[in-house]
Coordinates of C-alpha atoms in Angstrom, one line a residue:
Chain A
X1 CA -0.2 -0.2 -0.2
X2 CA 2.7 2.4 1.2
X3 CA 5.5 1.5 -0.6
X4 CA 8.1 3.2 2.3
X5 CA 6.8 0.8 4.8
X6 CA 7.2 -2.2 2.3
X7 CA 10.6 -1.0 2.1
X8 CA 11.1 -0.9 5.5
X9 CA 9.8 -3.9 6.5
X10 CA 11.8 -5.9 4.3
X11 CA 15.1 -4.1 5.4
X12 CA 13.7 -5.1 8.8
X13 CA 13.5 -9.0 7.7
X14 CA 16.3 -8.9 5.9
X15 CA 18.6 -7.6 9.9
X16 CA 16.6 -10.8 11.3
X17 CA 18.7 -12.9 8.8
X18 CA 21.4 -11.9 9.6
X19 CA 20.7 -11.2 13.4
X20 CA 20.2 -15.2 13.4
X21 CA 23.8 -16.0 11.8
X22 CA 25.6 -12.6 13.7
X23 CA 24.1 -15.0 17.0
X24 CA 24.9 -18.4 15.7
X25 CA 28.6 -16.8 14.9
X26 CA 29.0 -15.7 18.2
X27 CA 27.6 -19.2 19.3
X28 CA 30.2 -20.8 17.7
X29 CA 33.3 -18.3 18.5
X30 CA 34.9 -21.5 20.1
X31 CA 34.0 -24.1 17.5
X32 CA 36.9 -26.0 16.0
X33 CA 37.0 -25.5 12.3
X34 CA 33.5 -23.7 12.4
X35 CA 33.5 -21.4 9.8
X36 CA 31.7 -17.6 10.3
X37 CA 28.4 -16.6 8.4
X38 CA 29.1 -13.1 6.5
X39 CA 26.4 -10.2 7.8
X40 CA 28.4 -7.5 6.8
X41 CA 25.7 -4.5 6.7
X42 CA 26.9 -1.4 5.5
X43 CA 28.3 -1.9 1.9
X44 CA 27.6 0.7 -0.4
X45 CA 27.2 -1.2 -3.6
X46 CA 24.6 -3.0 -1.9
X47 CA 22.5 -0.3 0.2
X48 CA 20.3 0.3 -3.6
X49 CA 17.4 0.6 -1.8
X50 CA 15.1 4.4 -1.0
X51 CA 13.3 6.2 1.3
X52 CA 9.4 7.5 0.2
X53 CA 7.2 9.9 1.0
X54 CA 3.7 10.9 0.6
X55 CA 3.1 14.2 -1.5
X56 CA 0.3 15.3 -2.8
X57 CA 0.2 15.8 -6.4
X58 CA -2.4 16.7 -9.4
X59 CA -3.1 12.7 -9.8
X60 CA -3.2 12.5 -6.0
X61 CA -1.1 11.2 -3.4
X62 CA 2.2 9.5 -5.0
X63 CA 5.0 8.3 -3.0
X64 CA 8.3 9.6 -4.0
X65 CA 11.6 8.6 -3.4
X66 CA 13.6 10.3 -1.0
X67 CA 16.7 9.1 -1.1
X68 CA 19.0 6.6 -0.1
X69 CA 19.6 5.9 3.7
X70 CA 23.0 4.0 3.4
X71 CA 23.3 0.4 5.0
X72 CA 20.7 0.9 7.0
X73 CA 18.0 -0.6 4.1
X74 CA 19.9 -4.0 3.2
X75 CA 19.9 -5.2 -0.6
X76 CA 18.4 -8.9 -0.1
X77 CA 21.7 -10.5 -1.4
X78 CA 22.3 -13.9 0.8
X79 CA 25.7 -13.6 2.8
X80 CA 27.9 -15.6 1.9
X81 CA 30.5 -18.2 3.5
X82 CA 33.8 -17.0 4.9
X83 CA 36.4 -19.9 4.7
X84 CA 39.1 -17.6 6.0
X85 CA 41.4 -19.9 7.7
X86 CA 41.4 -20.0 11.4
X87 CA 43.9 -19.8 14.0
X88 CA 45.9 -22.8 14.5
X89 CA 46.3 -24.1 18.3
X90 CA 48.8 -26.8 19.4
X91 CA 47.1 -28.8 21.8
X92 CA 49.5 -32.2 21.9
X93 CA 47.3 -34.6 21.5
X94 CA 48.3 -37.3 18.8
X95 CA 44.9 -37.3 17.4
X96 CA 44.4 -34.2 16.5
X97 CA 45.5 -32.4 13.0
X98 CA 45.1 -29.0 11.4
X99 CA 45.0 -28.0 8.2
X100 CA 46.9 -25.4 7.0
X101 CA 45.9 -23.9 3.9
X102 CA 43.2 -25.1 1.1
X103 CA 41.2 -28.4 1.8
X104 CA 38.9 -30.5 3.9
X105 CA 39.4 -33.4 6.0
X106 CA 36.4 -36.3 4.2
X107 CA 34.5 -37.8 6.8
X108 CA 31.8 -40.7 5.6
X109 CA 28.2 -40.6 7.9
X110 CA 25.6 -42.8 7.3
X111 CA 24.2 -41.2 4.3
X112 CA 27.6 -39.9 2.5
X113 CA 30.7 -38.5 2.5
X114 CA 30.8 -34.6 4.9
X115 CA 33.4 -32.7 4.7
X116 CA 35.1 -30.4 8.2
X117 CA 38.1 -28.5 9.1
X118 CA 38.1 -29.5 12.8
X119 CA 40.6 -32.4 12.9
X120 CA 39.7 -33.2 16.9
X121 CA 39.2 -36.9 16.0
X122 CA 39.4 -40.5 18.3
X123 CA 39.8 -43.3 18.1
X124 CA 37.0 -45.8 18.6
X125 CA 36.9 -49.1 20.7
X126 CA 37.5 -50.8 17.3
X127 CA 40.4 -49.1 16.4
X128 CA 39.2 -46.7 13.6
X129 CA 39.7 -43.2 13.7
X130 CA 36.5 -41.5 13.8
X131 CA 34.7 -37.6 14.8
X132 CA 32.7 -36.8 17.6
X133 CA 30.1 -38.3 16.3
X134 CA 31.8 -41.3 14.9
X135 CA 31.9 -40.4 11.4
X136 CA 34.5 -42.7 9.5
X137 CA 38.1 -40.6 8.8
X138 CA 38.5 -41.7 5.0
X139 CA 42.2 -42.1 3.9
X140 CA 43.0 -42.6 0.4
X141 CA 42.1 -47.1 1.2
X142 CA 39.0 -45.7 2.8
X143 CA 37.9 -45.7 6.3
X144 CA 41.0 -45.3 8.8
X145 CA 41.6 -48.2 11.2
X146 CA 43.8 -47.6 13.5
X147 CA 46.3 -50.7 15.4
X148 CA 47.7 -50.2 18.8
X149 CA 50.3 -47.8 18.9
X150 CA 52.4 -44.5 18.9
X151 CA 50.5 -42.5 16.2
X152 CA 52.2 -40.5 13.9
X153 CA 51.3 -38.0 10.9
X154 CA 53.1 -36.2 9.0
X155 CA 52.7 -32.6 6.1
X156 CA 51.4 -34.6 3.6
X157 CA 48.9 -36.4 5.8
X158 CA 50.9 -39.9 6.0
X159 CA 49.1 -41.8 9.0
X160 CA 52.4 -44.0 10.6
X161 CA 51.2 -46.6 13.9
X162 CA 54.9 -47.8 15.7
X163 CA 57.0 -47.3 12.8
X164 CA 54.4 -48.6 10.2
X165 CA 52.7 -47.1 7.3
X166 CA 49.1 -47.4 7.6
X167 CA 47.5 -45.4 5.3
X168 CA 47.5 -41.2 4.1
X169 CA 44.7 -38.9 4.9
X170 CA 42.2 -37.8 2.7
X171 CA 42.6 -34.3 1.7
X172 CA 39.7 -32.9 -0.7
X173 CA 39.1 -29.7 -2.1
X174 CA 36.0 -28.1 -4.3
X175 CA 37.1 -25.4 -7.2
X176 CA 35.8 -21.6 -5.9
X177 CA 32.6 -21.7 -8.3
X178 CA 31.4 -25.1 -6.1
X179 CA 28.9 -23.1 -2.9
X180 CA 29.7 -24.7 0.0
X181 CA 27.1 -24.8 3.5
X182 CA 27.7 -26.0 6.8
X183 CA 25.5 -28.6 8.0
X184 CA 25.7 -29.4 11.9
X185 CA 28.5 -31.2 13.8
X186 CA 31.3 -29.3 12.0
X187 CA 30.5 -30.7 8.7
X188 CA 30.3 -28.8 5.1
X189 CA 28.8 -30.2 2.6
X190 CA 28.4 -28.9 -1.4
X191 CA 25.3 -27.5 -2.6
X192 CA 25.0 -29.3 -5.4
X193 CA 25.3 -33.1 -4.7
X194 CA 27.4 -33.6 -7.7
X195 CA 29.9 -32.1 -7.1
X196 CA 33.0 -33.3 -7.7
X197 CA 36.2 -32.6 -5.1
X198 CA 39.9 -32.4 -6.6
X199 CA 42.5 -33.0 -4.3
X200 CA 43.5 -30.4 -1.9
X201 CA 46.8 -28.7 -1.7
X202 CA 47.1 -28.0 1.7
X203 CA 49.3 -29.6 4.4
X204 CA 48.5 -31.6 7.7
X205 CA 50.1 -30.9 11.5
X206 CA 49.5 -33.2 14.1
X207 CA 49.2 -31.8 17.2
X208 CA 47.1 -28.7 16.4
X209 CA 43.5 -27.9 16.1
X210 CA 42.3 -25.3 13.9
X211 CA 40.1 -23.0 15.8
X212 CA 37.1 -20.9 14.6
X213 CA 37.5 -18.2 12.0
X214 CA 35.0 -15.8 14.2
X215 CA 36.5 -12.3 14.8
X216 CA 35.1 -11.5 18.5
X217 CA 35.8 -7.2 17.3
X218 CA 34.6 -7.1 14.5
X219 CA 31.4 -9.7 15.4
X220 CA 30.4 -6.3 18.2
X221 CA 31.3 -3.6 16.1
X222 CA 28.5 -5.7 13.4
X223 CA 26.1 -6.3 15.8
X224 CA 26.2 -2.9 17.1
X225 CA 25.6 -1.3 13.9
X226 CA 22.6 -3.6 13.2
X227 CA 21.2 -2.4 16.6
X228 CA 21.4 1.0 15.1
X229 CA 20.2 0.2 11.9
X230 CA 16.7 -1.6 14.1
X231 CA 16.4 1.6 16.0
X232 CA 16.6 3.6 12.4
X233 CA 14.3 1.4 10.7
X234 CA 11.4 1.1 13.9
X235 CA 11.6 4.9 13.7
X236 CA 10.9 5.1 10.4
X237 CA 8.0 3.1 10.7
X238 CA 6.4 5.0 13.1
X239 CA 7.3 8.5 11.0
X240 CA 5.8 6.3 7.8
X241 CA 2.7 5.2 10.2
X242 CA 2.4 9.1 11.5
X243 CA 2.6 9.7 7.6
X244 CA -0.1 7.2 6.6
X245 CA -3.0 8.3 9.3
X246 CA -2.4 12.0 8.7
X247 CA -3.2 10.3 5.1
X248 CA -6.2 8.8 6.0
X249 CA -7.4 11.3 8.7
X250 CA -7.0 14.7 8.0
X251 CA -6.1 15.2 4.3
X252 CA -10.1 13.1 2.9
X253 CA -11.7 15.5 5.0
X254 CA -14.5 16.7 4.2
X255 CA -15.9 18.9 6.7
Chain B
X1 CA 13.1 -13.0 17.4
X2 CA 13.1 -15.1 20.0
X3 CA 14.6 -17.7 18.4
X4 CA 17.7 -15.7 18.5
X5 CA 17.9 -15.4 21.7
X6 CA 18.1 -19.3 22.2
X7 CA 20.8 -19.4 19.4
X8 CA 22.9 -17.3 21.5
X9 CA 21.4 -19.3 24.8
X10 CA 23.6 -22.3 23.8
X11 CA 26.6 -20.3 23.7
X12 CA 25.9 -19.8 27.3
X13 CA 25.0 -23.7 28.5
X14 CA 28.4 -24.5 26.1
X15 CA 30.9 -21.8 27.3
X16 CA 29.4 -22.5 31.2
X17 CA 30.3 -26.4 30.8
X18 CA 33.6 -25.6 29.4
X19 CA 34.4 -23.4 31.8
X20 CA 33.2 -25.8 35.3
X21 CA 36.1 -28.7 33.4
X22 CA 39.1 -26.1 33.3
X23 CA 38.0 -24.5 36.7
X24 CA 38.4 -28.4 37.9
X25 CA 41.7 -28.9 35.6
X26 CA 42.8 -25.6 37.8
X27 CA 42.2 -27.0 40.9
X28 CA 43.7 -30.4 40.3
X29 CA 46.9 -29.1 39.1
X30 CA 49.1 -30.9 42.1
X31 CA 46.7 -33.8 42.3
X32 CA 48.7 -36.9 42.2
X33 CA 47.6 -39.4 38.7
X34 CA 45.2 -36.2 37.8
X35 CA 43.9 -36.4 34.0
X36 CA 43.1 -33.3 32.5
X37 CA 39.9 -32.9 30.5
X38 CA 39.1 -31.1 27.3
X39 CA 35.7 -30.2 26.3
X40 CA 34.9 -30.5 23.0
X41 CA 32.6 -28.1 21.0
X42 CA 30.5 -28.5 17.6
X43 CA 27.9 -26.5 15.9
X44 CA 24.2 -27.5 15.9
X45 CA 21.5 -28.3 12.8
X46 CA 21.1 -25.6 10.1
X47 CA 17.6 -24.6 8.6
X48 CA 16.5 -22.1 6.3
X49 CA 15.6 -18.5 8.5
X50 CA 12.0 -18.9 7.3
X51 CA 10.8 -21.9 9.2
X52 CA 12.4 -20.0 13.0
X53 CA 10.6 -16.5 11.7
X54 CA 7.8 -17.0 9.2
X55 CA 7.4 -13.1 8.3
X56 CA 10.7 -13.7 6.1
X57 CA 10.2 -13.8 1.9
X58 CA 11.8 -16.7 0.3
X59 CA 13.6 -14.3 -1.8
X60 CA 15.9 -13.0 1.6
X61 CA 15.6 -16.8 3.2
X62 CA 19.2 -18.6 4.3
X63 CA 20.4 -21.0 6.1
X64 CA 21.1 -19.9 9.7
X65 CA 22.4 -21.9 12.3
X66 CA 20.8 -22.4 15.5
X67 CA 24.0 -22.6 17.6
X68 CA 26.3 -24.4 19.8
X69 CA 26.5 -28.2 21.7
X70 CA 29.5 -30.0 24.0
X71 CA 30.3 -32.3 21.6
X72 CA 31.8 -35.0 24.5
X73 CA 34.5 -34.1 27.6
X74 CA 37.3 -35.8 26.8
X75 CA 39.9 -36.7 28.8
X76 CA 43.5 -36.4 27.7
X77 CA 45.9 -39.5 29.1
X78 CA 49.0 -37.5 28.4
X79 CA 51.6 -38.5 30.5
X80 CA 52.5 -36.8 33.8
X81 CA 55.5 -35.8 35.4
X82 CA 57.0 -38.2 37.1
X83 CA 58.1 -37.8 41.3
X84 CA 59.9 -40.1 43.1
X85 CA 59.5 -40.3 46.7
X86 CA 60.5 -41.6 49.5
X87 CA 57.7 -44.5 50.0
X88 CA 59.5 -48.0 47.6
X89 CA 55.6 -49.0 47.3
X90 CA 55.0 -45.9 45.1
X91 CA 54.3 -47.4 41.3
X92 CA 54.0 -45.8 38.4
X93 CA 53.3 -45.7 34.6
X94 CA 56.2 -44.4 32.3
X95 CA 54.0 -44.4 28.6
X96 CA 50.9 -46.4 27.8
X97 CA 49.0 -48.5 29.9
X98 CA 46.7 -49.4 33.5
X99 CA 47.6 -51.4 36.9
X100 CA 44.8 -53.7 37.5
X101 CA 43.0 -53.6 41.2
X102 CA 40.2 -55.6 42.2
X103 CA 37.0 -52.8 43.4
X104 CA 35.0 -53.1 46.8
X105 CA 32.7 -54.8 44.3
X106 CA 35.2 -57.4 43.0
X107 CA 35.1 -56.2 39.6
X108 CA 38.7 -54.5 38.2
X109 CA 39.5 -50.9 38.2
X110 CA 42.2 -49.4 36.2
X111 CA 44.6 -46.9 37.8
X112 CA 48.2 -45.4 36.0
X113 CA 49.1 -46.0 40.1
X114 CA 50.0 -44.1 43.0
X115 CA 50.8 -44.6 46.7
X116 CA 50.7 -47.9 48.0
X117 CA 51.0 -50.2 51.3
X118 CA 50.4 -53.1 52.9
X119 CA 47.7 -54.3 55.0
X120 CA 47.2 -56.6 57.4
X121 CA 47.9 -59.5 55.8
X122 CA 50.9 -57.8 54.3
X123 CA 48.9 -57.8 50.1
X124 CA 49.8 -54.6 48.8
X125 CA 47.1 -52.2 48.4
X126 CA 46.2 -49.4 46.7
X127 CA 45.4 -45.8 49.0
X128 CA 41.8 -47.1 49.2
X129 CA 42.4 -50.5 49.5
X130 CA 42.0 -51.8 46.5
X131 CA 44.1 -55.2 46.1
X132 CA 46.9 -54.5 43.2
X133 CA 46.5 -57.5 40.7
X134 CA 47.4 -60.4 40.5
X135 CA 47.8 -60.4 44.3
X136 CA 51.1 -59.4 45.9
X137 CA 52.1 -60.9 49.1
X138 CA 55.4 -59.6 50.2
X139 CA 56.7 -62.2 53.5
X140 CA 57.8 -61.6 57.1
X141 CA 61.3 -61.5 56.6
X142 CA 62.1 -59.7 53.3
X143 CA 64.7 -57.2 53.8
X144 CA 64.6 -55.4 50.2
X145 CA 61.9 -55.3 47.8
X146 CA 62.0 -54.1 44.3
X147 CA 59.7 -54.2 41.4
X148 CA 61.4 -53.9 37.8
X149 CA 60.7 -51.5 34.9
X150 CA 59.3 -54.9 33.1
X151 CA 56.7 -55.5 36.3
X152 CA 58.2 -58.2 37.4
X153 CA 58.3 -57.8 42.0
X154 CA 61.0 -59.6 43.2
X155 CA 62.0 -60.0 47.7
X156 CA 65.1 -60.5 48.7
X157 CA 64.9 -62.2 52.2
X158 CA 66.7 -62.3 55.5
X159 CA 69.9 -64.8 54.9
X160 CA 69.4 -65.3 51.4
X161 CA 72.0 -64.2 48.6
X162 CA 69.7 -63.7 45.8
X163 CA 66.0 -62.0 45.5
X164 CA 63.2 -64.2 45.0
X165 CA 60.1 -63.5 42.6
X166 CA 56.8 -62.8 43.9
X167 CA 54.7 -61.9 41.6
X168 CA 54.3 -60.2 37.8
X169 CA 52.6 -57.0 37.4
X170 CA 50.5 -56.4 34.3
X171 CA 49.7 -53.8 32.2
X172 CA 46.3 -53.1 30.3
X173 CA 45.8 -50.7 27.5
X174 CA 42.7 -49.5 26.2
X175 CA 41.7 -48.2 22.3
X176 CA 40.5 -45.5 23.6
X177 CA 41.1 -44.2 27.5
X178 CA 39.4 -41.2 26.6
X179 CA 36.7 -42.8 27.4
X180 CA 37.1 -44.4 29.5
X181 CA 35.1 -43.4 32.8
X182 CA 36.3 -42.3 36.3
X183 CA 35.4 -43.5 39.7
X184 CA 37.5 -41.4 41.6
X185 CA 40.6 -41.7 43.6
X186 CA 42.6 -41.9 39.9
X187 CA 40.7 -45.3 39.7
X188 CA 39.2 -45.5 36.2
X189 CA 36.5 -48.3 34.6
X190 CA 35.9 -49.1 31.3
X191 CA 33.4 -47.9 29.4
X192 CA 31.9 -48.7 25.8
X193 CA 33.5 -45.9 24.5
X194 CA 36.9 -46.7 25.8
X195 CA 37.3 -50.5 24.4
X196 CA 38.2 -53.9 26.8
X197 CA 41.3 -53.6 28.3
X198 CA 43.8 -55.6 26.9
X199 CA 46.4 -56.7 29.0
X200 CA 50.4 -56.9 28.2
X201 CA 53.9 -57.0 29.5
X202 CA 55.4 -53.8 30.8
X203 CA 57.7 -52.8 28.1
X204 CA 56.9 -54.8 25.5
X205 CA 55.7 -53.1 22.6
X206 CA 52.9 -50.3 23.3
X207 CA 53.1 -51.0 26.6
X208 CA 54.8 -48.3 29.3
X209 CA 57.5 -49.1 32.1
X210 CA 56.7 -49.4 35.5
X211 CA 58.3 -47.1 37.8
X212 CA 58.7 -48.2 41.6
X213 CA 59.4 -45.3 43.9
X214 CA 57.7 -42.6 42.0
X215 CA 54.6 -41.7 41.5
X216 CA 52.6 -39.7 38.3
X217 CA 52.1 -36.1 38.8
X218 CA 48.7 -34.3 37.6
X219 CA 49.1 -33.8 33.2
X220 CA 47.6 -30.3 33.9
X221 CA 49.4 -27.2 32.0
X222 CA 48.6 -24.4 34.4
X223 CA 48.9 -22.1 31.1
X224 CA 47.3 -24.0 28.9
X225 CA 44.7 -24.2 31.2
X226 CA 44.6 -20.6 32.5
X227 CA 44.8 -19.2 28.8
X228 CA 42.0 -21.7 27.5
X229 CA 39.9 -20.2 30.5
X230 CA 40.5 -16.8 29.8
X231 CA 39.2 -17.3 26.7
X232 CA 36.3 -19.4 27.4
X233 CA 35.0 -16.4 30.0
X234 CA 35.7 -13.9 27.4
X235 CA 33.6 -15.9 24.9
X236 CA 30.9 -16.3 27.7
X237 CA 30.9 -12.5 28.4
X238 CA 30.6 -11.4 24.6
X239 CA 27.8 -14.1 24.4
X240 CA 26.0 -11.9 27.3
X241 CA 26.6 -8.6 25.7
X242 CA 24.7 -10.5 22.3
X243 CA 21.7 -11.5 24.3
X244 CA 21.6 -8.1 26.4
X245 CA 21.0 -6.4 22.8
X246 CA 18.7 -8.8 21.6
X247 CA 16.6 -8.0 24.1
X248 CA 17.1 -4.2 24.1
X249 CA 15.7 -4.6 20.2
X250 CA 13.2 -6.5 21.4
X251 CA 12.1 -3.8 23.7
X252 CA 12.3 -1.5 21.3
X253 CA 9.8 -3.8 19.2
X254 CA 7.4 -3.7 21.4
X255 CA 7.8 0.0 22.6
X256 CA 7.1 1.7 18.9
X257 CA 4.6 -1.0 18.1
X258 CA 5.8 -2.3 15.3
X259 CA 4.7 -6.3 14.7
X260 CA 7.8 -7.6 13.5

């Protein structure tokens, strides 16, 4: 009805989606291998929305664009995944591995192959190398089973137990145009089920874990920015509401 | 808006769990035989934003996460430093493996060692009175006692020239020691996650050595734990700020009369 209200509502809804992603980023500030969702607001290139005001013209009331309010009103572009590497934290545990550079560990779960940067692996009771939810970590020969003994993993991903070569950790990567999506439990999956992985170029470090790539400082600033945007949008909504009330009650008054 | 608060709240729960584990580690930095606990986190399932907030239109929709959860608490069995004591009956393991003791209910418990002594019948028992398996009895006329690195227990009787073997200690290994259940006082019980105990000769391939007259100190590294504790508390504070900000926004929505 009044374009201004619709526009403001659209921006508030877009803000809500970004807020949800921000809240998830904050909750996962300590999750190993976590890749944050980009929730940037004030991108001038994207802020192409305008505000409107009601003016009375010869053909009746018209909504006239006033101008852009910059980043307050958002373009409906879904934000992407920030694949920046997290800082590697030394843990000293021989079952912890982290990837330096590009690539993902390949894990087999009941319904297919999943990918992860979280290398905090465990050894199951039957000796297989697993993730925290029991997914089998894959090597070049399939699922990796570790015999008893000291485990050594070199930078190429070769796994040695008590001096014997067991397998090589499979490191997969995807070309830039393949969109990856987080699916929970620190796993990622390509949106396109037919996307084929290619061998990765990254190296493996034993005794390290990749921390979350959530930047606390930047996240707090974004949150404050969103809060202000929300306040501004609320205020605009109020003003438009008042303008509409005037238009409905006063302008059309006959007596 | 409420789903956002729930997502942020999962962070509070997870960080609190982690802080508790870290604080317990720090409290036990001097406890003999203590094994530090590590809490692992993972994110929770992702849903379309429209599933949480129906007013979101398809062109505004995106995948959003619903927070964080504790993936598991892992006991880390890296070797603690060995401390040599005055008590000749003290035992520790250097390397992998656990001593076996008989629990009060007849089952077998597993321990990395500690202070042992002789009970009334001159059998070797641990600080909690549990018999060290396979059951070692030191005769009354023994003037010397020794446990070799391979677990062989020998005594030198009065008047004898050479020592006599009175028992052979074995060490038990597990596929996943991180899955062991702590029964207190440095004793652990096996679970489905840890796998069955595999006994073996100390010093053989994969098994550690028995160190007599020593105890294994806590494997807590105070610097690591304090650093992690500070980080966890910062994360907790950050999440509290987010929850506060979201609360303010909700209050704003209620005040202005907007129905988002």
